[in-house]
PDB file of C-alpha atoms in Angstrom:
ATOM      1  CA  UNK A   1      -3.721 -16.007  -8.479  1.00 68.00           C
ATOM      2  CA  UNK A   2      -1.744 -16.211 -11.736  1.00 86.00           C
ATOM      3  CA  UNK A   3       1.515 -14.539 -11.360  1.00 87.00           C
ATOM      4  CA  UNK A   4       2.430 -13.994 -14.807  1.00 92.00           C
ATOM      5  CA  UNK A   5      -0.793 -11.791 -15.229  1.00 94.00           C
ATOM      6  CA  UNK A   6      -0.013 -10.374 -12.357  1.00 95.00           C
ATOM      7  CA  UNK A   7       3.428  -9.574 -12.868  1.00 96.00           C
ATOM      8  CA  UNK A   8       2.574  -8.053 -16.446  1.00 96.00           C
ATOM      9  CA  UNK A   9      -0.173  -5.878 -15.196  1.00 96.00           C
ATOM     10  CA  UNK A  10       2.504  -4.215 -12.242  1.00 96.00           C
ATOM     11  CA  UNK A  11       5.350  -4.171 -15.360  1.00 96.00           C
ATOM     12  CA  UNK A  12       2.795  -2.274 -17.442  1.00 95.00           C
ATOM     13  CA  UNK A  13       2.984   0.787 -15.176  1.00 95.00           C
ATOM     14  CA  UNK A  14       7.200   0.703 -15.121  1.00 94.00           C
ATOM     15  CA  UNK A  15       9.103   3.217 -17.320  1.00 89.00           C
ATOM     16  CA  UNK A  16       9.875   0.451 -20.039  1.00 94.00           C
ATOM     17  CA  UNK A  17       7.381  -2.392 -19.441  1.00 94.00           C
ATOM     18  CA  UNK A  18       9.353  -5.337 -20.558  1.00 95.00           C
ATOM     19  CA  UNK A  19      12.285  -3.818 -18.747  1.00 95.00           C
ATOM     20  CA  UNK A  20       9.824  -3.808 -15.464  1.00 96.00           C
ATOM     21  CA  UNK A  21       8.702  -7.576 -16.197  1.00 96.00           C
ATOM     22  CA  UNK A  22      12.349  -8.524 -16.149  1.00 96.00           C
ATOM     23  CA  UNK A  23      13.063  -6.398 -12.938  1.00 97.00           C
ATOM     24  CA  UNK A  24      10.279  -8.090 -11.314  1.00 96.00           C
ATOM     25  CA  UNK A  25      11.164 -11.679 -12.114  1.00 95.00           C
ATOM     26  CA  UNK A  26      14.739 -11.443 -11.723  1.00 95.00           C
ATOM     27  CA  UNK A  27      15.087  -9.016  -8.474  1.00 94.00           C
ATOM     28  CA  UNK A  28      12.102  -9.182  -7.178  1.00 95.00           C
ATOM     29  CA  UNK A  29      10.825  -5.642  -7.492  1.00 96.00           C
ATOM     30  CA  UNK A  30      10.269  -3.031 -10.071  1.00 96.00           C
ATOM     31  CA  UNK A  31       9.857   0.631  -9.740  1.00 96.00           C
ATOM     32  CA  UNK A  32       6.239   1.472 -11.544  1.00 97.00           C
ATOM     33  CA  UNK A  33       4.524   5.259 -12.509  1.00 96.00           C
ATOM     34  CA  UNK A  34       1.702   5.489 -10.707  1.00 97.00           C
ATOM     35  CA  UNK A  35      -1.516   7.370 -12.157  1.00 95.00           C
ATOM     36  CA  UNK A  36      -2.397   5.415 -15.383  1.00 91.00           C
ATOM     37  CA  UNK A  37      -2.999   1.682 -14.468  1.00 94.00           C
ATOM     38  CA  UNK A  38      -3.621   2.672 -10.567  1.00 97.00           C
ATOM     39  CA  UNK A  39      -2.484   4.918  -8.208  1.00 98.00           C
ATOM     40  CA  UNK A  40      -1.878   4.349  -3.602  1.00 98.00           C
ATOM     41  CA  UNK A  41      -2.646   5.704  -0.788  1.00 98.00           C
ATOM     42  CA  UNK A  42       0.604   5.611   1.666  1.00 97.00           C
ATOM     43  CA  UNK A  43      -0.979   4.710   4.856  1.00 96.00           C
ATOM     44  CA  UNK A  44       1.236   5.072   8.107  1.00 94.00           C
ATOM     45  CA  UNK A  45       1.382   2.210  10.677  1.00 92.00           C
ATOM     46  CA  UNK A  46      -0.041   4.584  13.438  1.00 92.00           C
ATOM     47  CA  UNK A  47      -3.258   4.746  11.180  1.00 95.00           C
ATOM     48  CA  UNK A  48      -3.360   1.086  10.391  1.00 94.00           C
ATOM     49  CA  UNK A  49      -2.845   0.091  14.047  1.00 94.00           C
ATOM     50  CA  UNK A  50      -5.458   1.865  15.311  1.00 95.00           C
ATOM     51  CA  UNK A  51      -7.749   1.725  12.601  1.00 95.00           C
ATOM     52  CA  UNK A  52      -7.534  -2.006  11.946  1.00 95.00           C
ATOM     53  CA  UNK A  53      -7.508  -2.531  16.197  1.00 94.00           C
ATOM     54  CA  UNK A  54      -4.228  -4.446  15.924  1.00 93.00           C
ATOM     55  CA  UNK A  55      -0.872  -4.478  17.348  1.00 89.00           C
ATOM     56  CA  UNK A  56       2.170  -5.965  15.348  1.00 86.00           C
ATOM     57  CA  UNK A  57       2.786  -5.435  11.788  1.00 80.00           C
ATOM     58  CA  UNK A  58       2.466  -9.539  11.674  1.00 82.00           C
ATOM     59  CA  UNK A  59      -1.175  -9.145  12.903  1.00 88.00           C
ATOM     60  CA  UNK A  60      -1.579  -6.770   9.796  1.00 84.00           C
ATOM     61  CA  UNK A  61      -1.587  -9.237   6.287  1.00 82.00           C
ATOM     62  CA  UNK A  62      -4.956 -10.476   7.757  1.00 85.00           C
ATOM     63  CA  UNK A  63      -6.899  -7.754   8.955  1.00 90.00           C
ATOM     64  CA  UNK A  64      -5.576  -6.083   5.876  1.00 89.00           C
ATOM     65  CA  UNK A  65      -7.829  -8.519   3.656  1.00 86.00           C
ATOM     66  CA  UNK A  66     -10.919  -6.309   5.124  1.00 85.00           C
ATOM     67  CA  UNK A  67      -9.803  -3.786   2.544  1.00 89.00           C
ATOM     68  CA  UNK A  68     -10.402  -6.047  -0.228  1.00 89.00           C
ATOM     69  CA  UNK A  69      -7.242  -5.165  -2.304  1.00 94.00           C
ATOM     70  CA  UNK A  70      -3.293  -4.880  -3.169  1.00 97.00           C
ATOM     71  CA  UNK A  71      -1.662  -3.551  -0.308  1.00 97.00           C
ATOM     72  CA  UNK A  72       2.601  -3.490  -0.072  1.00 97.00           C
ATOM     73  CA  UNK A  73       4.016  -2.854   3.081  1.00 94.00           C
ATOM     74  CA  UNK A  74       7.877  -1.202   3.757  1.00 91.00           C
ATOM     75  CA  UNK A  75       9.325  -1.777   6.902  1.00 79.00           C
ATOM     76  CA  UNK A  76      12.162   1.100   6.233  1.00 74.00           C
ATOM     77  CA  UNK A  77      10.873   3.195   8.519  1.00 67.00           C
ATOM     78  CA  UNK A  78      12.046   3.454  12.463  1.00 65.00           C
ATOM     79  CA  UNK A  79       8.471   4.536  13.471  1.00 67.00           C
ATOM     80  CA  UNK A  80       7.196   1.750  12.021  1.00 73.00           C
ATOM     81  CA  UNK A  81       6.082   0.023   8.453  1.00 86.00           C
ATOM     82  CA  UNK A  82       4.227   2.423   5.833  1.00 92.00           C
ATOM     83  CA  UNK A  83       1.848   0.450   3.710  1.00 95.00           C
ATOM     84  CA  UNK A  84       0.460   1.339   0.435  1.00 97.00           C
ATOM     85  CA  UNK A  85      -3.079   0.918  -0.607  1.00 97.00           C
ATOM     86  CA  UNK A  86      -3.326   0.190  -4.127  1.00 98.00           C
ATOM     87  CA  UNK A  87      -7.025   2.270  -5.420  1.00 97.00           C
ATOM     88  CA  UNK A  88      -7.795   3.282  -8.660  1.00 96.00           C
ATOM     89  CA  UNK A  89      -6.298   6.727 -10.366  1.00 96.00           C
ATOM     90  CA  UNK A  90      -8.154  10.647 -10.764  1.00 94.00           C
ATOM     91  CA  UNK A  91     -10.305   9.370  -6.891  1.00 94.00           C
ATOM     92  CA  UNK A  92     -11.289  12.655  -5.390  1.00 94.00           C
ATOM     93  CA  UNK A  93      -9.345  11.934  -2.032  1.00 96.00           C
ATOM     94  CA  UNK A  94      -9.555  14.155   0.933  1.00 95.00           C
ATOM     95  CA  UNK A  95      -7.663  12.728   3.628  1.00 97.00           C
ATOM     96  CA  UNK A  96      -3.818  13.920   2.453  1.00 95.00           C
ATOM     97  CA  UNK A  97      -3.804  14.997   6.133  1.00 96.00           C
ATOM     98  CA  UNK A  98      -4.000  11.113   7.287  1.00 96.00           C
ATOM     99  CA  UNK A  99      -2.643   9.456   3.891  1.00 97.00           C
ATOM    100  CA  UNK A 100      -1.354  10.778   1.112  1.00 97.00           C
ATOM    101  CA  UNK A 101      -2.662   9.775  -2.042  1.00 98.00           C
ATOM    102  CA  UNK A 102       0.289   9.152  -4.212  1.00 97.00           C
ATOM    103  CA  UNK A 103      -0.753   9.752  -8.229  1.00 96.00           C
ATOM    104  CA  UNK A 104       0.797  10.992 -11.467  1.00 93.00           C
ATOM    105  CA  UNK A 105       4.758  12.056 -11.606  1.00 90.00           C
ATOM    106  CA  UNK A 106       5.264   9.438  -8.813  1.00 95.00           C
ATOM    107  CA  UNK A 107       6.993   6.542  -8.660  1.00 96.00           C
ATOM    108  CA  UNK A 108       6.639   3.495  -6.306  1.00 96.00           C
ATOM    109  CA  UNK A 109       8.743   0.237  -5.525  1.00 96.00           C
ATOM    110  CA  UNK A 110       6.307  -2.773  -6.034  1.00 97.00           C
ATOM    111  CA  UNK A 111       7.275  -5.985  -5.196  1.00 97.00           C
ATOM    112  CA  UNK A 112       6.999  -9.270  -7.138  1.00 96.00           C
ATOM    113  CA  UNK A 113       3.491 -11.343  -6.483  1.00 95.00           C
ATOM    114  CA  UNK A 114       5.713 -13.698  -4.118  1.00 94.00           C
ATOM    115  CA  UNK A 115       7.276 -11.624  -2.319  1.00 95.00           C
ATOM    116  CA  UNK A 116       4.741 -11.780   0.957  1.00 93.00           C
ATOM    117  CA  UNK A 117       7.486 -11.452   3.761  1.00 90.00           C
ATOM    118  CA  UNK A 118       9.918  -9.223   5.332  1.00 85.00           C
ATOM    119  CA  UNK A 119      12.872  -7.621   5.686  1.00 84.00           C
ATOM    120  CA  UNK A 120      12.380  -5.952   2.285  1.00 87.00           C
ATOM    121  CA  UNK A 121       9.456  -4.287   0.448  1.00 92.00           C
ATOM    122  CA  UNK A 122       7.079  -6.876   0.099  1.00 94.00           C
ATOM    123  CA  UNK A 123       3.695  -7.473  -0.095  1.00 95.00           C
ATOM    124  CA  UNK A 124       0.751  -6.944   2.790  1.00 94.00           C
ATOM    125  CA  UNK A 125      -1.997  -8.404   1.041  1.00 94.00           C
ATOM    126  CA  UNK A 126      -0.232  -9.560  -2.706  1.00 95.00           C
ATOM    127  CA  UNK A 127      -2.874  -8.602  -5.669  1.00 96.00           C
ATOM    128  CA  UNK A 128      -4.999 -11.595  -6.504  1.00 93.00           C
ATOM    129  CA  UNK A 129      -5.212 -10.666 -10.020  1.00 94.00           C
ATOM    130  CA  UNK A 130      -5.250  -7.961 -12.829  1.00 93.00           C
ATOM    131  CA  UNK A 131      -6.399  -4.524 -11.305  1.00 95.00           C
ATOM    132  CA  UNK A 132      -6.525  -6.082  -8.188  1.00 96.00           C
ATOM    133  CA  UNK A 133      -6.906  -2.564  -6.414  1.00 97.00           C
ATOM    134  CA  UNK A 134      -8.598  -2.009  -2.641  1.00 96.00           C
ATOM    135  CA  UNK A 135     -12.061  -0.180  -2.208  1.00 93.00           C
ATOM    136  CA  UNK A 136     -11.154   3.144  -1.579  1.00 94.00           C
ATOM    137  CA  UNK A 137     -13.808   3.929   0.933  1.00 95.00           C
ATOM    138  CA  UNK A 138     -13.135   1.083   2.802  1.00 94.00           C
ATOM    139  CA  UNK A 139      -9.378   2.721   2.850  1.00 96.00           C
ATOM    140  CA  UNK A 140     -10.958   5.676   3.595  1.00 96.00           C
ATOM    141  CA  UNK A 141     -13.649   4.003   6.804  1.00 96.00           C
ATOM    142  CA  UNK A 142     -10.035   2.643   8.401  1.00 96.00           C
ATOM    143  CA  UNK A 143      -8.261   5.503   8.366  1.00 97.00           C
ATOM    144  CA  UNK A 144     -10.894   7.916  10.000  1.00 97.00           C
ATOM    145  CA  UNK A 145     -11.573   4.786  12.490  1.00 97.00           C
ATOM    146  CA  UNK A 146      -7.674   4.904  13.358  1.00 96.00           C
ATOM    147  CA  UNK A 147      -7.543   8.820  13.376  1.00 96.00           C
ATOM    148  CA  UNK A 148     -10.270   8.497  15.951  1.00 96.00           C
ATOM    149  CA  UNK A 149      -8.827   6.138  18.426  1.00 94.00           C
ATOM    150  CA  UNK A 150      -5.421   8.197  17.886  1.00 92.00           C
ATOM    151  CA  UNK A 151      -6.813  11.280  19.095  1.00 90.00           C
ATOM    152  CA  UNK A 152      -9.163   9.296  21.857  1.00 90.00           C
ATOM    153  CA  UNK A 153      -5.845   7.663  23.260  1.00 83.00           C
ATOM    154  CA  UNK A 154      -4.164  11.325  22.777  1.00 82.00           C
ATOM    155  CA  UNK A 155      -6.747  12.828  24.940  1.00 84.00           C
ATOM    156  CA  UNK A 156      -6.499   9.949  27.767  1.00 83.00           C
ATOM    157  CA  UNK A 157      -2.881   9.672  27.729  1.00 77.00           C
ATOM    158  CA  UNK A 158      -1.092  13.564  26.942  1.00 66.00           C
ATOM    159  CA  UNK A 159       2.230  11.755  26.510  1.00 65.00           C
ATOM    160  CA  UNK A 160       0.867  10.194  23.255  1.00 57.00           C
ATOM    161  CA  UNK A 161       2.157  12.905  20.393  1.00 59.00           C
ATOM    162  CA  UNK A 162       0.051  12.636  16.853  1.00 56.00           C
ATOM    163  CA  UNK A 163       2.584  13.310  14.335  1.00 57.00           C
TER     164      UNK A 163
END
């Protein structure tokens, strides 16, 4: 990976890109546009669990490298992390009622390339380099895997709620 690429590709997308470049190198994290350079798909931990057959978010940075892209993860949540799928802009999604697909007029706290760790924002699977963006129909294959298993486990235990 080079980072400065990196890092100017992901400052490209902020509001003022040099502004963004400094963000990232300095605080660690910039807030970017998405729907020009790329867009994500925000991906609940439920979904990933399941879909990925894994347990802990720590179990998640490698079996996220089966979706062959830039994923960040946010551990803000008290359900559990969200993690962002970084895919390509204008993709003719359908799942909004697993994922939503986050594109033009919004905006989306990306980390700095070394940022790979907890507590804060950080990255899942960091981009290797330049457009660095995961294969939406693998994105697409998890989350219908993990929907599945959701409603299987649903079905066997009633006490299991799907949100």
């Amino acid at each position: 990976m080079d980072p400065e690429r990196v890092i100017a590709w992901l400052a490209r997308s902020a509001f003022k890109p040099a502004h963004g470049e400094h963000e990232l190198r300095r605080e660690g994290v910039t807030l970017v546009a998405l729907g020009s350079n790329f867009s994500a798909v925000r991906m609940p931990w439920q979904l990933v669990s399941a879909g990925l057959q894994i347990s802990t978010p720590a179990e998640a940075k490698s079996a996220m490298s089966r979706l062959n892209g830039a994923i960040i993860c946010d551990h803000r949540k008290p359900a559990g992390p969200s993690y962002y799928a970084l895919v390509p802009s204008g993709l003719d999604w359908h799942l909004d009622h697993l994922a939503k697909y986050l594109d033009r007029d919004v905006y989306l706290p990306v980390p700095a390339p070394h940022r790979t760790e907890p507590p804060s924002t950080h990255w899942a699977t960091p981009p290797r380099y330049e457009d660095d963006l995961c294969d939406s129909s693998a994105i697409e294959q998890m989350l219908i895997t993990g929907a599945c298993a959701v409603r299987a486990r649903e079905a066997a235990e009633p006490s299991v709620q799907w949100p």
